[in-house]
CSV table of N, CA and C in Angstrom, one decimal:
chain,number,residue,atom,x,y,z
T,96,MET,N,0.8,-1.2,0.0
T,96,MET,CA,0.0,0.0,0.0
T,96,MET,C,0.9,1.2,0.0
T,97,SER,N,0.5,2.3,-0.7
T,97,SER,CA,1.3,3.5,-0.8
T,97,SER,C,1.2,4.3,0.5
T,98,GLU,N,2.3,5.0,0.8
T,98,GLU,CA,2.3,5.8,2.0
T,98,GLU,C,1.5,7.1,1.8
T,99,ARG,N,0.9,7.5,2.9
T,99,ARG,CA,0.1,8.7,2.8
T,99,ARG,C,1.0,9.8,3.3
T,100,ASN,N,0.8,11.0,2.7
T,100,ASN,CA,1.6,12.1,3.0
T,100,ASN,C,1.0,12.9,4.2
T,101,LEU,N,-0.3,12.8,4.4
T,101,LEU,CA,-0.9,13.6,5.4
T,101,LEU,C,-1.7,12.7,6.4
T,102,THR,N,-1.8,13.1,7.6
T,102,THR,CA,-2.7,12.4,8.6
T,102,THR,C,-3.7,13.5,9.0
T,103,THR,N,-4.7,13.1,9.7
T,103,THR,CA,-5.7,14.0,10.2
T,103,THR,C,-5.0,15.1,11.1
T,104,LYS,N,-4.1,14.7,11.9
T,104,LYS,CA,-3.4,15.6,12.8
T,104,LYS,C,-2.6,16.6,11.9
T,105,ASP,N,-1.9,16.2,10.8
T,105,ASP,CA,-1.2,17.1,10.0
T,105,ASP,C,-2.2,18.2,9.4
T,106,ILE,N,-3.3,17.7,9.0
T,106,ILE,CA,-4.3,18.7,8.4
T,106,ILE,C,-4.8,19.6,9.4
T,107,LEU,N,-5.1,19.1,10.6
T,107,LEU,CA,-5.6,20.0,11.7
T,107,LEU,C,-4.5,21.1,12.1
T,108,GLN,N,-3.3,20.7,12.1
T,108,GLN,CA,-2.3,21.6,12.6
T,108,GLN,C,-1.6,22.5,11.5
T,109,LYS,N,-2.0,22.3,10.3
T,109,LYS,CA,-1.5,23.1,9.2
T,109,LYS,C,-1.9,24.6,9.4
T,110,GLU,N,-0.9,25.4,9.3
T,110,GLU,CA,-1.1,26.9,9.4
T,110,GLU,C,-0.8,27.5,8.1
T,111,PHE,N,-1.7,28.3,7.6
T,111,PHE,CA,-1.6,29.0,6.4
T,111,PHE,C,-1.2,30.5,6.7
T,112,LYS,N,-0.3,31.0,5.9
T,112,LYS,CA,0.1,32.4,6.1
T,112,LYS,C,-1.0,33.3,5.4
T,113,PRO,N,-1.4,34.3,6.1
T,113,PRO,CA,-2.3,35.2,5.5
T,113,PRO,C,-1.7,36.1,4.4
T,114,ALA,N,-2.4,36.4,3.4
T,114,ALA,CA,-1.9,37.2,2.3
T,114,ALA,C,-2.9,38.4,2.1
T,115,ILE,N,-2.4,39.4,1.4
T,115,ILE,CA,-3.3,40.5,1.1
T,115,ILE,C,-4.5,40.0,0.3
T,116,ARG,N,-4.3,39.3,-0.7
T,116,ARG,CA,-5.4,38.8,-1.5
T,116,ARG,C,-5.5,37.3,-1.3
T,117,GLY,N,-5.6,36.9,-0.1
T,117,GLY,CA,-5.7,35.4,0.3
T,117,GLY,C,-7.1,34.9,0.2
T,118,PHE,N,-7.2,33.7,0.7
T,118,PHE,CA,-8.5,33.0,0.7
T,118,PHE,C,-9.2,33.3,2.0
T,119,ASN,N,-10.4,33.0,2.1
T,119,ASN,CA,-11.2,33.2,3.3
T,119,ASN,C,-10.8,32.1,4.3
T,120,MET,N,-10.3,32.4,5.4
T,120,MET,CA,-9.7,31.5,6.3
T,120,MET,C,-10.8,30.5,6.8
T,121,GLN,N,-12.0,31.0,7.1
T,121,GLN,CA,-13.1,30.2,7.5
T,121,GLN,C,-13.5,29.1,6.5
T,122,GLU,N,-13.5,29.5,5.3
T,122,GLU,CA,-13.8,28.6,4.2
T,122,GLU,C,-12.7,27.5,4.1
T,123,VAL,N,-11.4,27.9,4.2
T,123,VAL,CA,-10.3,26.9,4.2
T,123,VAL,C,-10.5,26.0,5.3
T,124,ASP,N,-10.8,26.5,6.5
T,124,ASP,CA,-10.9,25.6,7.7
T,124,ASP,C,-12.1,24.6,7.5
T,125,GLU,N,-13.2,25.1,7.0
T,125,GLU,CA,-14.3,24.2,6.8
T,125,GLU,C,-14.0,23.1,5.8
T,126,PHE,N,-13.3,23.5,4.7
T,126,PHE,CA,-12.8,22.5,3.7
T,126,PHE,C,-11.9,21.5,4.3
T,127,LEU,N,-10.9,22.0,5.1
T,127,LEU,CA,-10.0,21.0,5.8
T,127,LEU,C,-10.7,20.1,6.8
T,128,ASP,N,-11.7,20.6,7.4
T,128,ASP,CA,-12.5,19.7,8.3
T,128,ASP,C,-13.1,18.6,7.5
T,129,ILE,N,-13.6,18.9,6.4
T,129,ILE,CA,-14.2,17.8,5.5
T,129,ILE,C,-13.2,16.8,5.1
T,130,ILE,N,-12.0,17.3,4.8
T,130,ILE,CA,-10.9,16.4,4.4
T,130,ILE,C,-10.5,15.5,5.6
T,131,MET,N,-10.5,16.1,6.8
T,131,MET,CA,-10.1,15.3,8.0
T,131,MET,C,-11.1,14.2,8.2
T,132,ARG,N,-12.4,14.5,8.1
T,132,ARG,CA,-13.4,13.5,8.3
T,132,ARG,C,-13.2,12.4,7.3
T,133,ASP,N,-12.9,12.7,6.1
T,133,ASP,CA,-12.7,11.7,5.0
T,133,ASP,C,-11.5,10.8,5.4
T,134,TYR,N,-10.4,11.5,5.8
T,134,TYR,CA,-9.2,10.7,6.2
T,134,TYR,C,-9.6,9.7,7.4
T,135,GLU,N,-10.3,10.2,8.4
T,135,GLU,CA,-10.7,9.4,9.5
T,135,GLU,C,-11.5,8.2,9.0
T,136,SER,N,-12.4,8.5,8.1
T,136,SER,CA,-13.3,7.4,7.6
T,136,SER,C,-12.4,6.4,6.8
T,137,TYR,N,-11.5,6.9,6.0
T,137,TYR,CA,-10.6,6.0,5.3
T,137,TYR,C,-9.7,5.1,6.2
T,138,GLU,N,-9.2,5.8,7.3
T,138,GLU,CA,-8.4,5.0,8.2
T,138,GLU,C,-9.2,3.9,8.9
T,139,LYS,N,-10.4,4.2,9.2
T,139,LYS,CA,-11.3,3.2,9.9
T,139,LYS,C,-11.6,2.0,8.9
T,140,GLU,N,-11.8,2.4,7.6
T,140,GLU,CA,-12.1,1.4,6.6
T,140,GLU,C,-10.9,0.5,6.3
T,141,ILE,N,-9.7,1.1,6.3
T,141,ILE,CA,-8.5,0.4,6.1
T,141,ILE,C,-8.3,-0.6,7.2
T,142,ALA,N,-8.5,-0.1,8.5
T,142,ALA,CA,-8.3,-1.0,9.6
T,142,ALA,C,-9.3,-2.2,9.6
T,143,TYR,N,-10.5,-1.9,9.3
T,143,TYR,CA,-11.5,-2.9,9.2
T,143,TYR,C,-11.2,-3.9,8.1
T,144,LEU,N,-10.8,-3.5,6.9
T,144,LEU,CA,-10.4,-4.4,5.8
T,144,LEU,C,-9.2,-5.2,6.1
T,145,GLN,N,-8.2,-4.6,6.8
T,145,GLN,CA,-7.0,-5.4,7.2
T,145,GLN,C,-7.4,-6.5,8.2
T,146,ALA,N,-8.3,-6.2,9.1
T,146,ALA,CA,-8.8,-7.2,10.1
T,146,ALA,C,-9.5,-8.3,9.4
T,147,GLU,N,-10.4,-7.9,8.4
T,147,GLU,CA,-11.1,-8.9,7.6
T,147,GLU,C,-10.1,-9.8,6.8
T,148,LEU,N,-9.1,-9.2,6.3
T,148,LEU,CA,-8.1,-10.0,5.5
T,148,LEU,C,-7.4,-11.0,6.4
T,149,GLU,N,-7.0,-10.5,7.6
T,149,GLU,CA,-6.3,-11.5,8.5
T,149,GLU,C,-7.3,-12.6,8.9
T,150,LYS,N,-8.5,-12.3,9.2
T,150,LYS,CA,-9.5,-13.3,9.5
T,150,LYS,C,-9.7,-14.3,8.4
T,151,ALA,N,-9.7,-13.8,7.2
T,151,ALA,CA,-9.9,-14.7,6.0
T,151,ALA,C,-8.6,-15.6,5.9
T,152,LYS,N,-7.5,-15.0,6.1
T,152,LYS,CA,-6.2,-15.8,6.0
T,152,LYS,C,-6.2,-16.9,7.0
T,153,ARG,N,-6.6,-16.6,8.3
T,153,ARG,CA,-6.6,-17.6,9.3
T,153,ARG,C,-7.6,-18.7,9.0
T,154,GLN,N,-8.8,-18.3,8.5
T,154,GLN,CA,-9.8,-19.3,8.1
T,154,GLN,C,-9.3,-20.2,7.0
T,155,THR,N,-8.7,-19.6,6.0
T,155,THR,CA,-8.1,-20.4,4.9
T,155,THR,C,-7.1,-21.4,5.4
T,156,GLY,N,-6.2,-20.9,6.3
T,156,GLY,CA,-5.3,-21.8,6.9
T,156,GLY,C,-5.9,-23.0,7.7
T,157,ASP,N,-7.0,-22.6,8.5
T,157,ASP,CA,-7.7,-23.6,9.2
T,157,ASP,C,-8.4,-24.6,8.3
T,158,ASP,N,-9.0,-24.1,7.3
T,158,ASP,CA,-9.6,-25.0,6.3
T,158,ASP,C,-8.7,-26.0,5.6
T,159,LYS,N,-7.5,-25.5,5.3
T,159,LYS,CA,-6.5,-26.3,4.7
T,159,LYS,C,-6.0,-27.4,5.6
T,160,SER,N,-5.8,-27.0,6.9
T,160,SER,CA,-5.3,-28.0,7.9
T,160,SER,C,-6.4,-29.1,8.1
T,161,ARG,N,-7.7,-28.6,8.2
T,161,ARG,CA,-8.8,-29.6,8.4
T,161,ARG,C,-8.9,-30.5,7.2
T,162,GLN,N,-8.7,-30.0,6.0
T,162,GLN,CA,-8.8,-30.8,4.8
T,162,GLN,C,-7.7,-31.8,4.7
T,163,SER,N,-6.5,-31.4,5.1
T,163,SER,CA,-5.3,-32.4,5.1
T,163,SER,C,-5.5,-33.4,6.2
T,164,ARG,N,-6.1,-33.1,7.3
T,164,ARG,CA,-6.4,-34.0,8.4
T,164,ARG,C,-7.4,-35.0,7.9
T,165,SER,N,-8.5,-34.5,7.3
T,165,SER,CA,-9.6,-35.4,6.8
T,165,SER,C,-9.1,-36.3,5.7
T,166,LYS,N,-8.2,-35.9,4.9
T,166,LYS,CA,-7.6,-36.7,3.8
T,166,LYS,C,-6.8,-37.9,4.5
T,167,ALA,N,-6.0,-37.5,5.5
T,167,ALA,CA,-5.2,-38.5,6.1
T,167,ALA,C,-6.1,-39.5,6.9
T,168,THR,N,-7.1,-39.1,7.5
T,168,THR,CA,-8.0,-39.9,8.2
T,168,THR,C,-8.8,-40.8,7.3
T,169,GLY,N,-9.2,-40.2,6.2
T,169,GLY,CA,-10.0,-41.0,5.1
T,169,GLY,C,-9.1,-42.1,4.5
T,170,THR,N,-7.9,-41.8,4.3
T,170,THR,CA,-7.0,-42.8,3.8
T,170,THR,C,-6.8,-44.0,4.8
T,171,ASN,N,-6.7,-43.7,6.0
T,171,ASN,CA,-6.6,-44.8,7.0
T,171,ASN,C,-7.9,-45.7,7.1
T,172,LYS,N,-9.0,-45.0,7.0
T,172,LYS,CA,-10.3,-45.8,7.0
T,172,LYS,C,-10.4,-46.7,5.8
T,173,THR,N,-10.0,-46.1,4.7
T,173,THR,CA,-10.1,-46.9,3.4
T,173,THR,C,-9.2,-48.1,3.5
T,174,GLY,N,-8.0,-47.9,4.0
T,174,GLY,CA,-7.0,-49.0,4.1
T,174,GLY,C,-7.5,-50.0,5.1
T,175,ALA,N,-8.1,-49.7,6.2
T,175,ALA,CA,-8.6,-50.7,7.1
T,175,ALA,C,-9.7,-51.5,6.5
T,176,THR,N,-10.6,-50.8,5.8
T,176,THR,CA,-11.7,-51.5,5.1
T,176,THR,C,-11.2,-52.4,4.1
T,177,THR,N,-10.2,-52.0,3.3
T,177,THR,CA,-9.6,-52.8,2.3
T,177,THR,C,-9.0,-54.1,2.9
T,178,ASN,N,-8.2,-53.9,4.0
T,178,ASN,CA,-7.6,-55.1,4.6
T,178,ASN,C,-8.7,-56.0,5.1
T,179,TYR,N,-9.7,-55.5,5.7
T,179,TYR,CA,-10.8,-56.3,6.2
T,179,TYR,C,-11.4,-57.1,5.1
T,180,ASP,N,-11.7,-56.5,3.9
T,180,ASP,CA,-12.3,-57.1,2.8
T,180,ASP,C,-11.3,-58.2,2.2
T,181,ILE,N,-10.1,-58.0,2.2
T,181,ILE,CA,-9.1,-59.0,1.7
T,181,ILE,C,-9.1,-60.2,2.7
T,182,LEU,N,-9.1,-59.9,4.0
T,182,LEU,CA,-9.2,-61.0,4.9
T,182,LEU,C,-10.4,-61.9,4.8
T,183,ARG,N,-11.6,-61.2,4.6
T,183,ARG,CA,-12.8,-61.9,4.3
T,183,ARG,C,-12.7,-62.8,3.1
T,184,ARG,N,-12.2,-62.3,2.0
T,184,ARG,CA,-12.1,-63.0,0.8
T,184,ARG,C,-11.2,-64.2,1.0
T,185,LEU,N,-10.1,-64.0,1.7
T,185,LEU,CA,-9.1,-65.0,1.9
T,185,LEU,C,-9.8,-66.2,2.7
T,186,SER,N,-10.6,-65.8,3.7
T,186,SER,CA,-11.3,-66.8,4.5
T,186,SER,C,-12.2,-67.6,3.7
T,187,LYS,N,-13.0,-66.9,2.8
T,187,LYS,CA,-13.9,-67.6,1.9
T,187,LYS,C,-13.2,-68.6,1.0
T,188,LEU,N,-12.0,-68.1,0.4
T,188,LEU,CA,-11.2,-69.0,-0.4
T,188,LEU,C,-10.7,-70.2,0.3
T,189,GLU,N,-10.3,-70.0,1.5
T,189,GLU,CA,-9.8,-71.1,2.3
T,189,GLU,C,-10.9,-72.1,2.6
T,190,LYS,N,-12.1,-71.6,2.9
T,190,LYS,CA,-13.3,-72.5,3.1
T,190,LYS,C,-13.5,-73.3,1.8
T,191,ALA,N,-13.5,-72.6,0.7
T,191,ALA,CA,-13.8,-73.3,-0.6
T,191,ALA,C,-12.7,-74.4,-0.9
T,192,VAL,N,-11.5,-74.1,-0.6
T,192,VAL,CA,-10.4,-75.0,-1.0
T,192,VAL,C,-10.3,-76.2,0.0
T,193,PHE,N,-10.3,-75.8,1.3
T,193,PHE,CA,-10.1,-76.8,2.4
T,193,PHE,C,-11.3,-77.4,3.0
T,194,GLY,N,-12.5,-76.9,2.7
T,194,GLY,CA,-13.7,-77.4,3.2
T,194,GLY,C,-14.3,-76.5,4.2
T,195,SER,N,-15.6,-76.4,4.2
T,195,SER,CA,-16.3,-75.4,5.1
T,195,SER,C,-16.5,-75.9,6.5
T,196,GLN,N,-16.5,-77.2,6.7
T,196,GLN,CA,-16.8,-77.7,8.1
T,196,GLN,C,-15.7,-77.4,9.1
T,197,SER,N,-14.5,-77.5,8.7
T,197,SER,CA,-13.4,-77.3,9.7
T,197,SER,C,-13.2,-75.8,10.0
T,198,TYR,N,-13.7,-75.0,9.1
T,198,TYR,CA,-13.5,-73.5,9.4
T,198,TYR,C,-14.7,-72.8,9.9
T,199,ASP,N,-15.8,-73.4,10.1
T,199,ASP,CA,-17.0,-72.8,10.6
T,199,ASP,C,-16.8,-72.2,12.0
T,200,GLU,N,-16.2,-72.9,12.9
T,200,GLU,CA,-15.9,-72.4,14.3
T,200,GLU,C,-14.8,-71.3,14.2
T,201,GLU,N,-13.8,-71.6,13.5
T,201,GLU,CA,-12.7,-70.6,13.4
T,201,GLU,C,-13.1,-69.3,12.7
T,202,ASP,N,-14.1,-69.4,11.7
T,202,ASP,CA,-14.5,-68.2,11.0
T,202,ASP,C,-15.1,-67.2,12.0
T,203,HIS,N,-15.9,-67.7,12.9
T,203,HIS,CA,-16.5,-66.8,13.9
T,203,HIS,C,-15.4,-66.1,14.7
T,204,MET,N,-14.4,-66.8,15.1
T,204,MET,CA,-13.3,-66.2,15.9
T,204,MET,C,-12.5,-65.3,15.0
T,205,ASP,N,-12.3,-65.6,13.8
T,205,ASP,CA,-11.5,-64.7,12.9
T,205,ASP,C,-12.2,-63.4,12.7
T,206,ASP,N,-13.6,-63.4,12.5
T,206,ASP,CA,-14.3,-62.2,12.3
T,206,ASP,C,-14.2,-61.3,13.6
T,207,THR,N,-14.3,-62.0,14.7
T,207,THR,CA,-14.2,-61.2,16.0
T,207,THR,C,-12.8,-60.5,16.1
T,208,ILE,N,-11.8,-61.3,15.8
T,208,ILE,CA,-10.4,-60.7,15.9
T,208,ILE,C,-10.2,-59.6,14.9
T,209,ILE,N,-10.7,-59.8,13.7
T,209,ILE,CA,-10.6,-58.8,12.6
T,209,ILE,C,-11.3,-57.5,13.0
T,210,ARG,N,-12.5,-57.6,13.6
T,210,ARG,CA,-13.2,-56.4,13.9
T,210,ARG,C,-12.5,-55.7,15.1
T,211,GLN,N,-12.0,-56.4,16.0
T,211,GLN,CA,-11.3,-55.8,17.1
T,211,GLN,C,-10.0,-55.1,16.7
T,212,ASN,N,-9.4,-55.6,15.6
T,212,ASN,CA,-8.1,-54.9,15.1
T,212,ASN,C,-8.5,-53.7,14.3
T,213,TYR,N,-9.6,-53.6,13.8
T,213,TYR,CA,-10.0,-52.5,12.9
T,213,TYR,C,-11.2,-51.8,13.5
């Protein structure tokens, strides 16, 4: 942002030298009062906008960190689900190959162990 040359205090304290054919001092003072009010308004607006900008930056940073955390958590859940599915398929294949009777009791125990691990 560009630097300002004047502040409201500078405008208020500015002294003009009277001249023979000078300006009406009251008119100059009234005009400078208007300029000062504008400067005050601009300063408030700038402060408000800077605060809003900082708030938006913080919110963006928070959103990014939440998003990265949710991606990491989502990956872990998907991996656990995939492992569980693989173990279920393996169990079914073992039943098909080696016979279902010998694995009926163990299948129930395997499901319990798998669920506890994930």
